[in-house]
């Protein structure tokens, strides 16, 4: 596709449920990033992949959060045993190279609401 | 926290006026970028300025960077109603690898 796509766009989960959020980056983009954006705040870094390698996962808030990119293209962010504080917009971004100096292209985000 | 701060938090102006938003950060950086986010949408990259640059222009956008003060400003000239959005600065620094650290954003409203 022409841009980064994410699905679903909206997800409502009951507390304790597991959720999986998908990101399709721009074809050929080596780097993929996940960010979490709370209402009224700027995005906060969660994790970063270069191809299939997860090079930085220091931003994941707990061991309930897990991300993968097994074939170096599509990525999935999984949240186990969701809590209310997990409610946020989850943004995926990709960039052409591994260097942060490149602009990042963002998807529209998945809005997660945990009841 | 490495996160930067932006001011003002909210800015309301009339169409045709200029809008200036400021960003401060805490550590030495490699680059600083500005992004725009329309309500309910993802972020759109506007401009990137490197740590050895002082000023950069792109259309109606002008970005300045003062590394001695650890601050940057984004100027939008001749604003339009379509410029209404949230604007974020984002930095990467020498030990951060590829991650971006975003400020809290400025909500700009341009009234027609």
PDB file of C-alpha atoms in Angstrom:
ATOM      1  CA  UNK A   1       0.000   0.000   0.000  1.00  0.00           C
ATOM      2  CA  UNK A   2       0.924   3.630  -0.161  1.00  0.00           C
ATOM      3  CA  UNK A   3       1.281   4.155   3.566  1.00  0.00           C
ATOM      4  CA  UNK A   4       1.483   2.437   6.922  1.00  0.00           C
ATOM      5  CA  UNK A   5      -1.725   0.649   7.800  1.00  0.00           C
ATOM      6  CA  UNK A   6      -2.888  -0.580  11.174  1.00  0.00           C
ATOM      7  CA  UNK A   7      -5.724  -2.836  12.213  1.00  0.00           C
ATOM      8  CA  UNK A   8      -8.057  -2.769  13.884  1.00  0.00           C
ATOM      9  CA  UNK A   9      -8.582   0.979  14.036  1.00  0.00           C
ATOM     10  CA  UNK A  10     -10.599   0.621  17.231  1.00  0.00           C
ATOM     11  CA  UNK A  11     -10.540  -2.137  19.826  1.00  0.00           C
ATOM     12  CA  UNK A  12     -12.600  -2.449  22.974  1.00  0.00           C
ATOM     13  CA  UNK A  13     -11.451  -5.100  25.414  1.00  0.00           C
ATOM     14  CA  UNK A  14     -12.626  -6.193  28.798  1.00  0.00           C
ATOM     15  CA  UNK A  15     -10.027  -6.030  31.536  1.00  0.00           C
ATOM     16  CA  UNK A  16      -8.022  -9.226  31.512  1.00  0.00           C
ATOM     17  CA  UNK A  17      -8.468  -9.995  27.833  1.00  0.00           C
ATOM     18  CA  UNK A  18      -5.563 -10.391  25.451  1.00  0.00           C
ATOM     19  CA  UNK A  19      -5.373  -8.168  22.365  1.00  0.00           C
ATOM     20  CA  UNK A  20      -3.280  -8.212  19.199  1.00  0.00           C
ATOM     21  CA  UNK A  21      -2.644  -5.101  17.140  1.00  0.00           C
ATOM     22  CA  UNK A  22      -1.312  -5.351  13.609  1.00  0.00           C
ATOM     23  CA  UNK A  23       0.929  -3.040  11.627  1.00  0.00           C
ATOM     24  CA  UNK A  24       1.680  -3.193   7.911  1.00  0.00           C
ATOM     25  CA  UNK A  25       4.654  -0.911   7.219  1.00  0.00           C
ATOM     26  CA  UNK A  26       5.534   0.675   3.917  1.00  0.00           C
ATOM     27  CA  UNK A  27       6.992  -1.959   1.616  1.00  0.00           C
ATOM     28  CA  UNK A  28      10.773  -1.986   1.774  1.00  0.00           C
ATOM     29  CA  UNK A  29      11.043  -0.058   5.024  1.00  0.00           C
ATOM     30  CA  UNK A  30      13.666  -1.654   7.209  1.00  0.00           C
ATOM     31  CA  UNK A  31      12.775  -0.017  10.506  1.00  0.00           C
ATOM     32  CA  UNK A  32       9.515  -0.356  12.396  1.00  0.00           C
ATOM     33  CA  UNK A  33       8.540   1.411  15.598  1.00  0.00           C
ATOM     34  CA  UNK A  34       5.666   1.125  18.048  1.00  0.00           C
ATOM     35  CA  UNK A  35       4.564   4.087  20.164  1.00  0.00           C
ATOM     36  CA  UNK A  36       1.860   4.527  22.782  1.00  0.00           C
ATOM     37  CA  UNK A  37      -0.047   7.813  22.898  1.00  0.00           C
ATOM     38  CA  UNK A  38      -2.224   8.691  25.852  1.00  0.00           C
ATOM     39  CA  UNK A  39      -4.980  11.262  25.418  1.00  0.00           C
ATOM     40  CA  UNK A  40      -3.566  14.753  25.151  1.00  0.00           C
ATOM     41  CA  UNK A  41       0.043  13.572  25.279  1.00  0.00           C
ATOM     42  CA  UNK A  42       2.839  13.018  22.808  1.00  0.00           C
ATOM     43  CA  UNK A  43       3.678   9.501  21.632  1.00  0.00           C
ATOM     44  CA  UNK A  44       5.965   7.449  23.860  1.00  0.00           C
ATOM     45  CA  UNK A  45       8.371   4.910  22.418  1.00  0.00           C
ATOM     46  CA  UNK A  46       7.640   1.240  23.043  1.00  0.00           C
ATOM     47  CA  UNK A  47       9.881  -0.842  20.804  1.00  0.00           C
ATOM     48  CA  UNK A  48      11.908  -0.862  17.579  1.00  0.00           C
ATOM     49  CA  UNK A  49      12.683  -3.474  14.914  1.00  0.00           C
ATOM     50  CA  UNK A  50      15.278  -3.476  12.211  1.00  0.00           C
ATOM     51  CA  UNK A  51      14.046  -6.104   9.773  1.00  0.00           C
ATOM     52  CA  UNK A  52      13.028  -9.017  12.016  1.00  0.00           C
ATOM     53  CA  UNK A  53      15.403  -8.145  14.853  1.00  0.00           C
ATOM     54  CA  UNK A  54      13.958  -6.369  17.866  1.00  0.00           C
ATOM     55  CA  UNK A  55      16.807  -4.008  18.691  1.00  0.00           C
ATOM     56  CA  UNK A  56      15.192  -1.987  21.449  1.00  0.00           C
ATOM     57  CA  UNK A  57      12.285  -2.945  23.672  1.00  0.00           C
ATOM     58  CA  UNK A  58      13.151  -0.687  26.554  1.00  0.00           C
ATOM     59  CA  UNK A  59       9.901   1.256  26.280  1.00  0.00           C
ATOM     60  CA  UNK A  60       7.561  -1.686  26.816  1.00  0.00           C
ATOM     61  CA  UNK A  61       5.817  -0.866  30.112  1.00  0.00           C
ATOM     62  CA  UNK A  62       5.546  -4.417  31.428  1.00  0.00           C
ATOM     63  CA  UNK A  63       6.058  -8.045  30.523  1.00  0.00           C
ATOM     64  CA  UNK A  64       2.428  -8.120  29.435  1.00  0.00           C
ATOM     65  CA  UNK A  65       3.509  -6.314  26.283  1.00  0.00           C
ATOM     66  CA  UNK A  66       5.123  -8.315  23.512  1.00  0.00           C
ATOM     67  CA  UNK A  67       5.949  -7.386  19.919  1.00  0.00           C
ATOM     68  CA  UNK A  68       7.150  -9.424  16.985  1.00  0.00           C
ATOM     69  CA  UNK A  69       8.047  -8.997  13.343  1.00  0.00           C
ATOM     70  CA  UNK A  70       8.922 -12.546  12.278  1.00  0.00           C
ATOM     71  CA  UNK A  71       9.483 -11.974   8.556  1.00  0.00           C
ATOM     72  CA  UNK A  72      10.725  -8.429   8.720  1.00  0.00           C
ATOM     73  CA  UNK A  73       7.552  -6.864   7.355  1.00  0.00           C
ATOM     74  CA  UNK A  74       4.233  -7.074   9.249  1.00  0.00           C
ATOM     75  CA  UNK A  75       4.447  -6.566  13.000  1.00  0.00           C
ATOM     76  CA  UNK A  76       2.098  -7.472  15.816  1.00  0.00           C
ATOM     77  CA  UNK A  77       1.924  -5.853  19.232  1.00  0.00           C
ATOM     78  CA  UNK A  78       0.303  -8.137  21.764  1.00  0.00           C
ATOM     79  CA  UNK A  79      -0.949  -7.080  25.158  1.00  0.00           C
ATOM     80  CA  UNK A  80      -1.826  -9.814  27.587  1.00  0.00           C
ATOM     81  CA  UNK A  81      -4.256  -9.470  30.483  1.00  0.00           C
ATOM     82  CA  UNK A  82      -5.165  -5.914  29.522  1.00  0.00           C
ATOM     83  CA  UNK A  83      -5.564  -3.329  32.264  1.00  0.00           C
ATOM     84  CA  UNK A  84      -7.428  -0.019  32.191  1.00  0.00           C
ATOM     85  CA  UNK A  85      -4.152   1.889  32.118  1.00  0.00           C
ATOM     86  CA  UNK A  86      -3.398   0.241  28.761  1.00  0.00           C
ATOM     87  CA  UNK A  87      -6.130   2.359  27.167  1.00  0.00           C
ATOM     88  CA  UNK A  88      -4.381   4.551  24.594  1.00  0.00           C
ATOM     89  CA  UNK A  89      -3.736   4.948  20.904  1.00  0.00           C
ATOM     90  CA  UNK A  90      -1.021   2.607  19.660  1.00  0.00           C
ATOM     91  CA  UNK A  91       0.901   4.048  16.733  1.00  0.00           C
ATOM     92  CA  UNK A  92       3.121   2.167  14.354  1.00  0.00           C
ATOM     93  CA  UNK A  93       5.753   3.895  12.239  1.00  0.00           C
ATOM     94  CA  UNK A  94       8.247   2.752   9.649  1.00  0.00           C
ATOM     95  CA  UNK A  95      11.297   4.294   8.070  1.00  0.00           C
ATOM     96  CA  UNK A  96      13.540   3.441   5.184  1.00  0.00           C
ATOM     97  CA  UNK A  97      16.745   2.896   7.085  1.00  0.00           C
ATOM     98  CA  UNK A  98      17.833   2.111  10.594  1.00  0.00           C
ATOM     99  CA  UNK A  99      19.027   5.620  11.299  1.00  0.00           C
ATOM    100  CA  UNK A 100      16.833   7.889  13.372  1.00  0.00           C
ATOM    101  CA  UNK A 101      17.819  10.755  11.116  1.00  0.00           C
ATOM    102  CA  UNK A 102      15.226   9.528   8.662  1.00  0.00           C
ATOM    103  CA  UNK A 103      11.651  10.696   8.950  1.00  0.00           C
ATOM    104  CA  UNK A 104       9.244   8.150  10.297  1.00  0.00           C
ATOM    105  CA  UNK A 105       5.970   7.426   8.513  1.00  0.00           C
ATOM    106  CA  UNK A 106       3.105   6.830  10.900  1.00  0.00           C
ATOM    107  CA  UNK A 107      -0.020   4.751  10.581  1.00  0.00           C
ATOM    108  CA  UNK A 108      -3.416   6.042  11.752  1.00  0.00           C
ATOM    109  CA  UNK A 109      -3.144   4.148  15.039  1.00  0.00           C
ATOM    110  CA  UNK A 110      -5.283   1.677  16.920  1.00  0.00           C
ATOM    111  CA  UNK A 111      -7.395   3.175  19.688  1.00  0.00           C
ATOM    112  CA  UNK A 112      -7.576   0.626  22.508  1.00  0.00           C
ATOM    113  CA  UNK A 113     -10.180   1.038  25.201  1.00  0.00           C
ATOM    114  CA  UNK A 114     -10.033  -1.338  28.148  1.00  0.00           C
ATOM    115  CA  UNK A 115     -13.225  -1.481  30.183  1.00  0.00           C
TER     116      UNK A 115
ATOM    117  CA  UNK B   1      12.723  11.933  31.648  1.00  0.00           C
ATOM    118  CA  UNK B   2      14.261  12.796  28.325  1.00  0.00           C
ATOM    119  CA  UNK B   3      10.987  14.072  27.026  1.00  0.00           C
ATOM    120  CA  UNK B   4      10.951  17.607  25.783  1.00  0.00           C
ATOM    121  CA  UNK B   5       8.525  20.309  26.641  1.00  0.00           C
ATOM    122  CA  UNK B   6       6.584  22.472  24.267  1.00  0.00           C
ATOM    123  CA  UNK B   7       4.973  25.807  24.717  1.00  0.00           C
ATOM    124  CA  UNK B   8       2.436  27.063  24.444  1.00  0.00           C
ATOM    125  CA  UNK B   9       0.239  24.058  25.140  1.00  0.00           C
ATOM    126  CA  UNK B  10      -2.491  25.683  23.085  1.00  0.00           C
ATOM    127  CA  UNK B  11      -2.468  28.522  20.587  1.00  0.00           C
ATOM    128  CA  UNK B  12      -5.428  30.153  18.867  1.00  0.00           C
ATOM    129  CA  UNK B  13      -4.893  32.620  16.029  1.00  0.00           C
ATOM    130  CA  UNK B  14      -6.704  34.132  13.054  1.00  0.00           C
ATOM    131  CA  UNK B  15      -6.150  32.985   9.507  1.00  0.00           C
ATOM    132  CA  UNK B  16      -3.283  34.862   7.931  1.00  0.00           C
ATOM    133  CA  UNK B  17      -1.399  35.373  11.183  1.00  0.00           C
ATOM    134  CA  UNK B  18       1.887  33.657  11.986  1.00  0.00           C
ATOM    135  CA  UNK B  19       2.099  30.886  14.577  1.00  0.00           C
ATOM    136  CA  UNK B  20       5.194  30.188  16.644  1.00  0.00           C
ATOM    137  CA  UNK B  21       5.644  27.082  18.737  1.00  0.00           C
ATOM    138  CA  UNK B  22       8.633  26.309  20.942  1.00  0.00           C
ATOM    139  CA  UNK B  23      10.237  23.095  22.067  1.00  0.00           C
ATOM    140  CA  UNK B  24      12.880  22.478  24.719  1.00  0.00           C
ATOM    141  CA  UNK B  25      14.771  19.275  25.358  1.00  0.00           C
ATOM    142  CA  UNK B  26      17.171  17.960  27.970  1.00  0.00           C
ATOM    143  CA  UNK B  27      20.040  16.075  26.339  1.00  0.00           C
ATOM    144  CA  UNK B  28      22.440  16.552  23.461  1.00  0.00           C
ATOM    145  CA  UNK B  29      20.681  15.519  20.284  1.00  0.00           C
ATOM    146  CA  UNK B  30      21.516  14.222  16.847  1.00  0.00           C
ATOM    147  CA  UNK B  31      18.454  15.628  15.127  1.00  0.00           C
ATOM    148  CA  UNK B  32      15.176  17.335  15.897  1.00  0.00           C
ATOM    149  CA  UNK B  33      12.016  16.759  13.890  1.00  0.00           C
ATOM    150  CA  UNK B  34       8.609  18.398  13.857  1.00  0.00           C
ATOM    151  CA  UNK B  35       5.432  16.403  13.236  1.00  0.00           C
ATOM    152  CA  UNK B  36       1.806  17.387  12.806  1.00  0.00           C
ATOM    153  CA  UNK B  37      -1.175  15.358  13.971  1.00  0.00           C
ATOM    154  CA  UNK B  38      -4.739  16.021  12.948  1.00  0.00           C
ATOM    155  CA  UNK B  39      -7.392  14.838  15.367  1.00  0.00           C
ATOM    156  CA  UNK B  40      -7.779  11.062  15.273  1.00  0.00           C
ATOM    157  CA  UNK B  41      -4.991  10.602  12.768  1.00  0.00           C
ATOM    158  CA  UNK B  42      -1.373   9.496  12.726  1.00  0.00           C
ATOM    159  CA  UNK B  43       1.548  11.890  12.724  1.00  0.00           C
ATOM    160  CA  UNK B  44       2.859  13.511   9.565  1.00  0.00           C
ATOM    161  CA  UNK B  45       6.506  14.495   9.290  1.00  0.00           C
ATOM    162  CA  UNK B  46       7.057  18.192   8.585  1.00  0.00           C
ATOM    163  CA  UNK B  47      10.758  18.928   8.792  1.00  0.00           C
ATOM    164  CA  UNK B  48      14.033  17.607  10.191  1.00  0.00           C
ATOM    165  CA  UNK B  49      16.894  19.773  11.412  1.00  0.00           C
ATOM    166  CA  UNK B  50      20.283  18.353  12.307  1.00  0.00           C
ATOM    167  CA  UNK B  51      22.222  19.352  15.386  1.00  0.00           C
ATOM    168  CA  UNK B  52      24.788  21.234  13.280  1.00  0.00           C
ATOM    169  CA  UNK B  53      22.111  23.306  11.542  1.00  0.00           C
ATOM    170  CA  UNK B  54      20.625  26.505  12.919  1.00  0.00           C
ATOM    171  CA  UNK B  55      17.719  27.196  10.613  1.00  0.00           C
ATOM    172  CA  UNK B  56      15.718  25.382   7.976  1.00  0.00           C
ATOM    173  CA  UNK B  57      12.836  26.360   5.714  1.00  0.00           C
ATOM    174  CA  UNK B  58      10.168  24.340   3.982  1.00  0.00           C
ATOM    175  CA  UNK B  59       7.381  26.243   2.268  1.00  0.00           C
ATOM    176  CA  UNK B  60       5.565  28.245   4.964  1.00  0.00           C
ATOM    177  CA  UNK B  61       7.529  26.505   7.715  1.00  0.00           C
ATOM    178  CA  UNK B  62      10.652  27.857   9.362  1.00  0.00           C
ATOM    179  CA  UNK B  63      12.468  25.885  12.050  1.00  0.00           C
ATOM    180  CA  UNK B  64      15.285  27.160  14.208  1.00  0.00           C
ATOM    181  CA  UNK B  65      17.536  25.192  16.515  1.00  0.00           C
ATOM    182  CA  UNK B  66      19.642  26.567  19.362  1.00  0.00           C
ATOM    183  CA  UNK B  67      21.689  23.730  20.802  1.00  0.00           C
ATOM    184  CA  UNK B  68      23.222  25.962  23.471  1.00  0.00           C
ATOM    185  CA  UNK B  69      19.753  26.597  24.863  1.00  0.00           C
ATOM    186  CA  UNK B  70      18.490  23.121  23.940  1.00  0.00           C
ATOM    187  CA  UNK B  71      15.507  24.642  22.199  1.00  0.00           C
ATOM    188  CA  UNK B  72      13.804  24.804  18.828  1.00  0.00           C
ATOM    189  CA  UNK B  73      10.999  26.836  17.364  1.00  0.00           C
ATOM    190  CA  UNK B  74       8.543  26.176  14.554  1.00  0.00           C
ATOM    191  CA  UNK B  75       7.114  29.163  12.731  1.00  0.00           C
ATOM    192  CA  UNK B  76       4.152  28.770  10.399  1.00  0.00           C
ATOM    193  CA  UNK B  77       3.646  31.872   8.306  1.00  0.00           C
ATOM    194  CA  UNK B  78       0.368  33.057   6.782  1.00  0.00           C
ATOM    195  CA  UNK B  79      -1.592  30.402   8.631  1.00  0.00           C
ATOM    196  CA  UNK B  80      -4.657  28.715   7.168  1.00  0.00           C
ATOM    197  CA  UNK B  81      -7.621  27.006   8.799  1.00  0.00           C
ATOM    198  CA  UNK B  82      -6.216  23.728   7.463  1.00  0.00           C
ATOM    199  CA  UNK B  83      -3.141  24.205   9.682  1.00  0.00           C
ATOM    200  CA  UNK B  84      -5.321  23.467  12.715  1.00  0.00           C
ATOM    201  CA  UNK B  85      -3.691  20.438  14.346  1.00  0.00           C
ATOM    202  CA  UNK B  86      -1.369  19.364  17.146  1.00  0.00           C
ATOM    203  CA  UNK B  87       2.331  19.932  16.539  1.00  0.00           C
ATOM    204  CA  UNK B  88       5.029  17.835  18.182  1.00  0.00           C
ATOM    205  CA  UNK B  89       8.772  18.091  18.281  1.00  0.00           C
ATOM    206  CA  UNK B  90      10.749  14.860  18.457  1.00  0.00           C
ATOM    207  CA  UNK B  91      14.399  14.281  19.172  1.00  0.00           C
ATOM    208  CA  UNK B  92      16.862  11.492  18.896  1.00  0.00           C
ATOM    209  CA  UNK B  93      20.103  11.595  20.828  1.00  0.00           C
ATOM    210  CA  UNK B  94      23.438   9.912  20.659  1.00  0.00           C
ATOM    211  CA  UNK B  95      22.691   7.032  23.011  1.00  0.00           C
ATOM    212  CA  UNK B  96      19.072   6.517  22.006  1.00  0.00           C
ATOM    213  CA  UNK B  97      19.601   4.707  18.749  1.00  0.00           C
ATOM    214  CA  UNK B  98      16.628   5.109  16.459  1.00  0.00           C
ATOM    215  CA  UNK B  99      13.941   5.913  19.023  1.00  0.00           C
ATOM    216  CA  UNK B 100      12.263   9.307  18.956  1.00  0.00           C
ATOM    217  CA  UNK B 101      11.322  11.209  22.087  1.00  0.00           C
ATOM    218  CA  UNK B 102       8.319  13.449  21.594  1.00  0.00           C
ATOM    219  CA  UNK B 103       7.252  16.578  23.387  1.00  0.00           C
ATOM    220  CA  UNK B 104       3.742  16.981  24.720  1.00  0.00           C
ATOM    221  CA  UNK B 105       2.636  19.024  21.750  1.00  0.00           C
ATOM    222  CA  UNK B 106       1.044  22.355  20.969  1.00  0.00           C
ATOM    223  CA  UNK B 107      -2.594  22.415  19.910  1.00  0.00           C
ATOM    224  CA  UNK B 108      -2.911  25.062  17.203  1.00  0.00           C
ATOM    225  CA  UNK B 109      -6.304  26.412  16.213  1.00  0.00           C
ATOM    226  CA  UNK B 110      -6.504  28.708  13.206  1.00  0.00           C
ATOM    227  CA  UNK B 111      -9.814  30.514  13.042  1.00  0.00           C
ATOM    228  CA  UNK B 112     -11.189  31.404   9.591  1.00  0.00           C
TER     229      UNK B 112
END
